[in-house]
Amino acid sequence: MKDGGMLHWCDTAAGALLACVSAAMAACPGSFLPGEAFNVGWNFGMCVAADIDGDGNLDLITGTRVLLGDGNGGFPRLLAPDVGVVSDALVEDFDRDGHADMALVSLGSKEIHVLFGREHELPGDEFFEPDVSIPTVQNSWHMACGDLDGNGTRDIVVGSGAAPALSIVLNNGDRTFRSLTHAGLPQATLALALGDYDGDGQLDIASGNSSNAVLLFGNGDGTFGGMVVSPLLFQGAPAGVHRFRADDFDRDGRADLVACTGYGVSVYSGAHVDRGAGLPAQAAVEIALAGRGRYVELADMSRDGLPDIVALAETEAGATEIRVLCGLAPTPDAPIAFTAGEVFSPAIENLLIVHALGDMNEDGAIDVVAVAEGDGESQILFGTDTGAKASGDANGDGTVDVADAIAVLSHLFADVEAPCPNVINVNGDARVDIADAIYMLSYLFAHGPAPCGAPRPCG
């Protein structure tokens, strides 16, 4: 149900009512300041924000360039790795030496390239060693990474845009890799996300295509058990997927799967994933977008310690709209729920296809880097929510009122996580208890002292 900007199911039982009141009041950022348009070079559907050169500033990896950030939202220097047009990239410390490494897959290739970071002191120094090529499936397309075999290093899963197969690239930790092929998927891979979907402590693979989601359940040693195929539906109709992402929205220890489809965004609860049946028949949440869903990323946009969704959609008029969907603290009646922020459109003429998230100007707020198809015209939408909330603003809506006292009571007695737990100890005694709720009510209705403490981030 959608009610007052909140997207979830909610009944009116006494405990649930407290949860609904406190959750519905949570703020969701929708205010962004547009930066100047700039060009990232020819792009084929990827943009990654990460600190490549180790200076503490976020950089951008796009289809043909690496743009080095200055920490103010600008990119005065660029690199051009000689690996062709990149269709996906990962930034990890694959050899655990403290330097950022890159894994790149070139459009239409049968291999991936790993570039290991190196020590550098002067601006002109090389950041990477010569690339290491690893054979993978034909027409390698998307990548995801995680520790699949339990040896403490980051492994890579590579999906094919043409073949019904995946490559499992296991990291030996010494700059060498073993590449295994897992064949027999029903179709090529259009979306890929790793997560512990069945709650057994091992990473699993979710692979998506034009009509299905394929789950491969990990054994923890780099091998996978039976494959389960589940239809992807949106409001009962078949829905081809464009991107998968995963996070634990309901805090139950199992990954939940976010699917960006042609109709909208669906979130499948890991609590209802079955090793025999795969994804549940019904998504926990389905959120229609203003047009055809194209891309999705996850980040804590509201700085409350909960994962949020940023979705990009193409409207019927050919424009692009971006919407922030803020995750709410889980409740027994709404374990996965969101409140919708504003819809906004970057000032770029060409159709946007991807976006990256990160604090590009280091002001504490998460920014959106929007990139257009083809020519790479781009724009940064600078976030304005730095996450600092006043003491007592338990629900993070920017004011201290009775809803905050209710949020504290829900936290204490209804097992509902407060949206901003860092600011609910208002009487300065270093513990959260009924005295904090009484203190807040006294401040609001009996001219009591103001909540103690300086503004702090929620989570």
Coordinates of C-alpha atoms in Angstrom, one line a residue:
M1 CA 0.0 0.0 0.0
K2 CA 1.2 3.5 -0.7
D3 CA 0.1 6.0 2.0
G4 CA 1.6 9.5 2.5
G5 CA 4.7 8.7 0.5
M6 CA 5.4 5.4 2.3
L7 CA 5.5 2.2 0.3
H8 CA 4.8 -0.9 2.3
W9 CA 2.0 -2.9 3.9
C10 CA 0.8 -1.8 7.3
D11 CA -2.1 -2.8 9.6
T12 CA -3.4 -1.0 12.6
A13 CA -2.4 -3.3 15.4
A14 CA -1.2 -1.3 18.4
G15 CA 2.5 -2.1 18.0
A16 CA 2.4 -1.7 14.2
L17 CA 0.6 1.6 14.5
L18 CA 3.6 3.0 16.5
A19 CA 5.9 1.7 13.9
C20 CA 3.9 3.2 11.0
V21 CA 3.7 6.7 12.7
S22 CA 7.5 6.8 13.3
A23 CA 8.5 5.4 9.9
A24 CA 6.1 7.5 7.8
M25 CA 7.6 10.7 9.3
A26 CA 11.2 9.8 8.2
A27 CA 12.6 12.2 5.6
C28 CA 13.8 11.1 2.2
P29 CA 16.2 13.3 0.3
G30 CA 15.0 14.6 -3.0
S31 CA 16.9 17.8 -3.2
F32 CA 20.0 18.0 -5.4
L33 CA 22.0 20.9 -6.8
P34 CA 22.9 20.4 -10.4
G35 CA 26.5 20.7 -11.4
E36 CA 28.0 21.7 -14.7
A37 CA 27.7 19.2 -17.5
F38 CA 31.0 17.4 -18.5
N39 CA 32.0 14.6 -20.8
V40 CA 33.3 11.2 -19.6
G41 CA 34.0 9.8 -23.1
W42 CA 32.1 7.2 -25.1
N43 CA 30.1 5.0 -22.8
F44 CA 28.3 1.7 -23.2
G45 CA 26.4 1.5 -20.0
M46 CA 28.8 1.7 -17.1
C47 CA 30.0 4.2 -14.5
V48 CA 31.8 3.3 -11.3
A49 CA 32.8 5.8 -8.5
A50 CA 35.8 4.7 -6.4
D51 CA 39.1 6.0 -5.1
I52 CA 41.6 4.7 -7.7
D53 CA 44.7 6.7 -6.9
G54 CA 44.5 6.6 -3.1
D55 CA 44.3 10.3 -2.5
G56 CA 41.0 10.0 -0.6
N57 CA 38.9 11.5 -3.4
L58 CA 36.4 9.6 -5.5
D59 CA 37.3 9.0 -9.1
L60 CA 35.1 7.8 -12.0
I61 CA 35.6 4.8 -14.3
T62 CA 33.6 5.0 -17.5
G63 CA 33.6 3.2 -20.9
T64 CA 37.0 4.5 -22.1
R65 CA 38.4 6.7 -19.3
V66 CA 39.4 6.9 -15.7
L67 CA 38.7 10.4 -14.5
L68 CA 40.6 11.4 -11.3
G69 CA 38.6 13.4 -8.9
D70 CA 39.8 16.5 -7.0
G71 CA 37.4 16.2 -4.0
N72 CA 35.4 19.2 -5.1
G73 CA 33.3 17.5 -7.8
G74 CA 35.9 18.2 -10.6
F75 CA 38.1 15.8 -12.6
P76 CA 41.2 17.6 -13.7
R77 CA 43.2 14.5 -14.8
L78 CA 42.3 11.3 -16.7
L79 CA 43.7 7.9 -17.5
A80 CA 42.9 5.8 -20.5
P81 CA 43.6 2.0 -19.8
D82 CA 44.4 0.3 -23.1
V83 CA 41.8 -2.5 -22.9
G84 CA 39.2 -1.3 -25.4
V85 CA 35.7 -0.1 -24.6
V86 CA 34.9 -1.2 -21.0
S87 CA 31.4 -2.6 -20.4
D88 CA 31.9 -3.2 -16.6
A89 CA 34.5 -2.5 -13.9
L90 CA 35.2 -3.5 -10.3
V91 CA 37.5 -1.7 -7.9
E92 CA 38.8 -3.9 -5.1
D93 CA 42.1 -4.8 -3.3
F94 CA 42.4 -8.2 -5.0
D95 CA 46.0 -8.8 -3.7
R96 CA 45.4 -7.3 -0.2
D97 CA 48.4 -4.9 -0.5
G98 CA 46.5 -1.8 0.5
H99 CA 46.3 -0.4 -3.1
A100 CA 43.1 -0.2 -5.2
D101 CA 43.1 -2.7 -8.1
M102 CA 40.7 -2.7 -11.1
A103 CA 39.0 -5.5 -12.9
L104 CA 37.8 -4.5 -16.4
V105 CA 35.8 -6.3 -19.0
S106 CA 36.0 -5.1 -22.6
L107 CA 33.0 -5.1 -24.8
G108 CA 32.6 -8.4 -26.7
S109 CA 35.7 -10.0 -25.3
K110 CA 36.4 -13.5 -23.9
E111 CA 38.6 -12.3 -21.1
I112 CA 38.8 -9.8 -18.2
H113 CA 41.8 -7.6 -17.3
V114 CA 43.0 -7.1 -13.8
L115 CA 45.2 -4.1 -13.2
F116 CA 47.0 -4.2 -9.8
G117 CA 47.6 -0.9 -8.0
R118 CA 51.2 0.1 -7.2
E119 CA 53.1 2.6 -5.0
H120 CA 53.2 6.1 -6.6
E121 CA 54.5 9.4 -5.2
L122 CA 54.5 11.9 -8.1
P123 CA 51.5 12.9 -10.1
G124 CA 53.0 11.4 -13.3
D125 CA 53.7 8.0 -11.7
E126 CA 51.9 5.0 -13.1
F127 CA 49.1 3.9 -10.8
F128 CA 48.9 0.3 -12.1
E129 CA 51.1 -2.6 -13.0
P130 CA 50.6 -4.0 -16.6
D131 CA 47.2 -5.7 -16.8
V132 CA 46.8 -9.5 -16.2
S133 CA 44.4 -11.1 -18.7
I134 CA 42.1 -14.0 -17.5
P135 CA 40.1 -16.1 -20.0
T136 CA 36.3 -16.0 -19.4
V137 CA 33.1 -16.8 -21.2
Q138 CA 32.5 -15.4 -24.7
N139 CA 31.0 -11.9 -24.9
S140 CA 31.8 -11.2 -21.3
W141 CA 29.5 -8.4 -20.1
H142 CA 28.8 -8.0 -16.4
M143 CA 30.8 -8.7 -13.3
A144 CA 30.2 -9.1 -9.5
C145 CA 32.7 -9.9 -6.8
G146 CA 32.8 -11.4 -3.3
D147 CA 34.7 -14.2 -1.4
L148 CA 33.2 -17.3 -3.0
D149 CA 35.7 -19.9 -1.6
G150 CA 36.3 -18.6 1.9
N151 CA 40.0 -17.8 1.5
G152 CA 39.7 -14.1 2.4
T153 CA 40.2 -12.8 -1.1
R154 CA 37.7 -11.2 -3.6
D155 CA 36.6 -13.5 -6.4
I156 CA 34.9 -12.5 -9.6
V157 CA 31.8 -13.7 -11.4
V158 CA 31.5 -12.8 -15.0
G159 CA 28.3 -13.0 -17.0
S160 CA 28.0 -13.3 -20.8
G161 CA 25.8 -11.1 -22.9
A162 CA 25.4 -13.9 -25.5
A163 CA 26.1 -17.3 -24.0
P164 CA 24.1 -19.1 -21.3
A165 CA 27.1 -19.5 -19.0
L166 CA 29.0 -17.8 -16.2
S167 CA 32.7 -17.7 -15.4
I168 CA 33.7 -18.1 -11.8
V169 CA 37.2 -16.5 -11.4
L170 CA 38.7 -17.6 -8.1
N171 CA 41.4 -15.4 -6.6
N172 CA 44.5 -17.2 -5.2
G173 CA 45.6 -14.1 -3.4
D174 CA 49.0 -13.9 -5.1
R175 CA 47.9 -12.1 -8.2
T176 CA 46.9 -15.4 -9.9
F177 CA 43.4 -16.6 -10.6
R178 CA 41.6 -19.8 -11.6
S179 CA 38.8 -19.4 -14.1
L180 CA 35.9 -22.0 -14.1
T181 CA 32.9 -22.0 -16.3
H182 CA 29.4 -22.7 -15.1
A183 CA 27.3 -23.6 -18.1
G184 CA 23.6 -24.5 -18.4
L185 CA 21.9 -21.2 -17.7
P186 CA 18.6 -20.8 -19.6
Q187 CA 19.8 -17.6 -21.2
A188 CA 22.5 -15.0 -21.4
T189 CA 23.2 -12.7 -18.3
L190 CA 21.7 -9.2 -18.3
A191 CA 22.0 -8.7 -14.6
L192 CA 24.2 -10.1 -11.8
A193 CA 24.3 -9.7 -8.0
L194 CA 26.0 -11.8 -5.2
G195 CA 24.5 -12.2 -1.8
D196 CA 23.6 -14.8 0.9
Y197 CA 20.0 -15.3 -0.3
D198 CA 19.3 -18.5 1.7
G199 CA 21.0 -17.5 4.9
D200 CA 23.5 -20.3 5.1
G201 CA 26.5 -18.0 5.4
Q202 CA 27.8 -18.6 1.9
L203 CA 27.5 -16.3 -1.1
D204 CA 25.1 -17.2 -3.8
I205 CA 24.7 -15.9 -7.4
A206 CA 21.6 -14.2 -8.8
S207 CA 21.7 -14.0 -12.6
G208 CA 18.9 -12.2 -14.6
N209 CA 17.8 -12.3 -18.2
S210 CA 14.8 -11.2 -20.2
S211 CA 12.3 -13.3 -18.4
N212 CA 13.8 -15.2 -15.4
A213 CA 16.0 -15.0 -12.4
V214 CA 18.5 -17.8 -11.9
L215 CA 19.8 -18.6 -8.4
L216 CA 23.0 -20.6 -7.9
F217 CA 23.5 -21.5 -4.3
G218 CA 27.1 -21.4 -3.1
N219 CA 28.8 -24.2 -1.2
G220 CA 31.5 -21.9 0.3
D221 CA 34.4 -23.5 -1.6
G222 CA 33.9 -21.8 -5.0
T223 CA 31.5 -24.4 -6.3
F224 CA 27.7 -24.1 -6.5
G225 CA 24.8 -26.5 -5.9
G226 CA 21.6 -26.8 -7.9
M227 CA 20.4 -24.1 -10.2
V228 CA 16.9 -22.7 -9.6
V229 CA 15.0 -20.7 -12.2
S230 CA 12.2 -18.3 -11.1
P231 CA 10.0 -16.1 -13.4
L232 CA 10.5 -12.4 -13.0
L233 CA 7.1 -10.7 -12.7
F234 CA 6.0 -7.1 -12.0
Q235 CA 2.4 -6.8 -10.9
G236 CA 1.7 -10.3 -12.3
A237 CA 3.2 -9.6 -15.8
P238 CA 6.5 -10.9 -17.1
A239 CA 9.2 -8.3 -16.7
G240 CA 12.7 -8.4 -18.3
V241 CA 15.4 -7.2 -15.9
H242 CA 18.0 -4.5 -16.6
R243 CA 20.0 -4.6 -13.3
F244 CA 20.2 -6.6 -10.1
R245 CA 21.5 -5.2 -6.8
A246 CA 21.4 -6.9 -3.3
D247 CA 21.4 -5.7 0.3
D248 CA 19.8 -6.8 3.6
F249 CA 16.9 -4.3 3.8
D250 CA 15.0 -6.1 6.6
R251 CA 18.2 -6.8 8.8
D252 CA 17.5 -10.6 9.0
G253 CA 21.0 -11.6 7.9
R254 CA 19.8 -12.7 4.4
A255 CA 20.4 -10.7 1.2
D256 CA 17.3 -9.2 -0.5
L257 CA 17.3 -8.9 -4.3
V258 CA 16.5 -5.6 -6.0
A259 CA 15.4 -6.0 -9.7
C260 CA 15.2 -3.0 -12.0
T261 CA 12.8 -4.1 -14.7
G262 CA 11.1 -2.5 -17.7
Y263 CA 8.1 -1.6 -15.5
G264 CA 9.7 -0.6 -12.2
V265 CA 11.7 -1.8 -9.2
S266 CA 10.9 -5.1 -7.4
V267 CA 12.5 -6.1 -4.1
Y268 CA 12.5 -9.9 -3.3
S269 CA 12.8 -10.8 0.3
G270 CA 15.7 -13.2 1.1
A271 CA 13.6 -14.5 4.0
H272 CA 11.3 -16.2 1.4
V273 CA 14.0 -17.6 -0.9
D274 CA 13.8 -21.4 -1.1
R275 CA 16.7 -23.6 -2.3
G276 CA 14.1 -25.7 -4.2
A277 CA 11.8 -23.0 -5.5
G278 CA 14.1 -20.0 -5.8
L279 CA 12.6 -16.5 -5.5
P280 CA 9.2 -16.1 -3.9
A281 CA 6.4 -15.8 -6.4
Q282 CA 5.5 -12.3 -5.1
A283 CA 8.0 -9.5 -4.5
A284 CA 8.0 -8.0 -1.1
V285 CA 7.7 -4.5 -2.6
E286 CA 6.9 -3.4 -6.2
I287 CA 7.4 0.3 -7.1
A288 CA 6.3 1.6 -10.4
L289 CA 8.6 4.2 -12.0
A290 CA 7.7 7.1 -14.3
G291 CA 8.7 5.0 -17.3
R292 CA 10.8 2.0 -18.3
G293 CA 13.3 1.1 -15.6
R294 CA 16.9 1.4 -16.9
Y295 CA 19.3 1.3 -13.9
V296 CA 19.5 1.0 -10.2
E297 CA 22.1 1.6 -7.5
L298 CA 22.1 1.3 -3.7
A299 CA 23.5 3.7 -1.1
D300 CA 22.5 5.3 2.2
M301 CA 21.2 8.5 0.7
S302 CA 19.5 9.7 3.8
R303 CA 22.5 8.9 6.0
D304 CA 20.3 7.0 8.5
G305 CA 22.2 3.7 8.4
L306 CA 19.6 2.0 6.1
P307 CA 20.1 1.1 2.5
D308 CA 18.2 3.2 -0.1
I309 CA 17.5 2.7 -3.8
V310 CA 18.3 5.2 -6.6
A311 CA 16.4 4.2 -9.8
L312 CA 16.7 5.6 -13.3
A313 CA 13.8 5.4 -15.7
E314 CA 13.1 6.4 -19.3
T315 CA 9.8 8.1 -19.8
E316 CA 7.4 7.7 -22.7
A317 CA 8.5 11.1 -24.0
G318 CA 12.2 9.9 -24.1
A319 CA 13.3 11.9 -21.1
T320 CA 15.1 10.5 -18.0
E321 CA 13.9 10.6 -14.5
I322 CA 15.7 9.6 -11.3
R323 CA 14.0 8.7 -8.1
V324 CA 15.3 8.1 -4.6
L325 CA 13.5 5.4 -2.6
C326 CA 14.6 5.5 1.1
G327 CA 14.6 2.3 3.1
L328 CA 12.7 2.4 6.4
A329 CA 13.5 0.6 9.6
P330 CA 12.0 -2.9 9.5
T331 CA 8.9 -3.6 11.5
P332 CA 7.1 -7.0 12.1
D333 CA 4.3 -5.9 9.7
A334 CA 6.5 -4.1 7.1
P335 CA 10.0 -5.8 7.2
I336 CA 10.8 -4.2 3.8
A337 CA 9.4 -0.7 3.2
F338 CA 10.4 2.5 1.5
T339 CA 9.4 6.1 1.4
A340 CA 9.6 7.9 -1.9
G341 CA 11.6 11.0 -2.5
E342 CA 11.2 13.5 -5.2
V343 CA 11.6 12.7 -8.9
F344 CA 14.2 14.8 -10.7
S345 CA 15.6 15.0 -14.2
P346 CA 19.2 15.9 -15.0
A347 CA 19.7 18.7 -17.6
I348 CA 21.2 16.4 -20.3
E349 CA 19.8 16.1 -23.8
N350 CA 20.7 12.5 -24.5
L351 CA 19.1 9.6 -22.8
L352 CA 20.7 8.7 -19.5
I353 CA 21.6 5.0 -19.1
V354 CA 23.6 4.7 -15.9
H355 CA 24.5 6.5 -12.7
A356 CA 27.1 6.2 -10.0
L357 CA 26.7 7.2 -6.3
G358 CA 29.2 8.8 -4.0
D359 CA 30.3 11.9 -2.1
M360 CA 32.1 13.5 -5.0
N361 CA 32.7 16.9 -3.3
E362 CA 33.3 15.5 0.2
D363 CA 30.5 17.5 2.0
G364 CA 29.0 14.5 3.7
A365 CA 26.1 14.1 1.3
I366 CA 25.8 11.4 -1.4
D367 CA 25.8 12.7 -4.9
V368 CA 24.5 11.2 -8.2
V369 CA 26.7 11.0 -11.3
A370 CA 24.4 10.7 -14.3
V371 CA 25.9 9.5 -17.6
A372 CA 24.3 9.6 -21.0
E373 CA 24.3 6.8 -23.6
G374 CA 26.9 7.0 -26.4
D375 CA 28.7 10.3 -26.2
G376 CA 29.2 10.3 -22.5
E377 CA 27.6 13.6 -21.6
S378 CA 27.4 13.7 -17.8
Q379 CA 26.3 15.7 -14.9
I380 CA 26.7 15.5 -11.1
L381 CA 23.7 16.1 -9.0
F382 CA 25.1 17.2 -5.7
G383 CA 23.2 15.9 -2.6
T384 CA 22.2 18.3 0.1
D385 CA 21.5 15.9 3.0
T386 CA 24.8 15.5 5.0
G387 CA 23.0 13.2 7.5
A388 CA 23.6 15.3 10.6
K389 CA 20.4 15.3 12.7
A390 CA 19.7 17.3 15.8
S391 CA 19.6 15.5 19.2
G392 CA 16.1 14.1 19.6
D393 CA 15.3 13.9 15.9
A394 CA 14.7 10.2 16.2
N395 CA 12.9 9.8 12.9
G396 CA 15.3 12.0 11.0
D397 CA 12.7 14.4 9.5
G398 CA 14.5 17.6 10.5
T399 CA 12.3 18.5 13.5
V400 CA 12.0 17.4 17.1
D401 CA 8.3 16.7 17.9
V402 CA 6.0 14.1 19.3
A403 CA 6.7 11.7 16.5
D404 CA 10.2 11.4 17.8
A405 CA 9.1 10.5 21.2
I406 CA 6.9 7.8 19.6
A407 CA 9.9 6.6 17.6
V408 CA 11.8 6.2 20.9
L409 CA 8.9 4.3 22.5
S410 CA 8.7 2.0 19.5
H411 CA 12.4 1.4 19.7
L412 CA 12.1 0.4 23.3
F413 CA 8.9 -1.5 23.5
A414 CA 7.8 -2.5 19.9
D415 CA 11.1 -3.9 18.7
V416 CA 11.2 -1.2 15.9
E417 CA 14.7 0.2 15.0
A418 CA 14.7 4.0 15.3
P419 CA 15.6 5.6 12.0
C420 CA 18.2 7.8 13.7
P421 CA 19.5 5.8 16.7
N422 CA 22.5 8.0 17.3
V423 CA 20.4 11.0 18.4
I424 CA 17.9 9.3 20.7
N425 CA 19.9 9.5 23.9
V426 CA 18.7 13.0 24.7
N427 CA 19.3 13.2 28.5
G428 CA 23.0 12.7 28.3
D429 CA 23.3 9.6 30.5
A430 CA 24.9 7.4 27.7
R431 CA 22.0 4.9 27.6
V432 CA 18.7 4.8 25.8
D433 CA 15.7 4.0 28.0
I434 CA 12.3 5.3 29.0
A435 CA 13.9 8.3 30.6
D436 CA 14.8 9.6 27.1
A437 CA 11.1 9.5 25.9
I438 CA 10.0 11.2 29.1
Y439 CA 12.7 13.8 28.7
M440 CA 11.5 14.6 25.2
L441 CA 7.9 14.8 26.2
S442 CA 8.8 17.1 29.0
Y443 CA 10.7 19.3 26.5
L444 CA 7.8 19.4 24.1
F445 CA 4.9 19.9 26.6
A446 CA 6.2 21.0 30.0
H447 CA 8.9 23.6 29.1
G448 CA 11.6 21.1 30.0
P449 CA 15.3 21.4 29.0
A450 CA 16.2 20.9 25.3
P451 CA 17.7 17.6 24.2
C452 CA 21.4 17.2 25.0
G453 CA 24.1 16.8 22.5
A454 CA 25.4 18.2 19.2
P455 CA 23.9 17.1 15.8
R456 CA 25.2 13.7 14.6
P457 CA 24.7 11.4 11.7
C458 CA 21.8 9.0 12.1
G459 CA 23.6 5.7 11.7

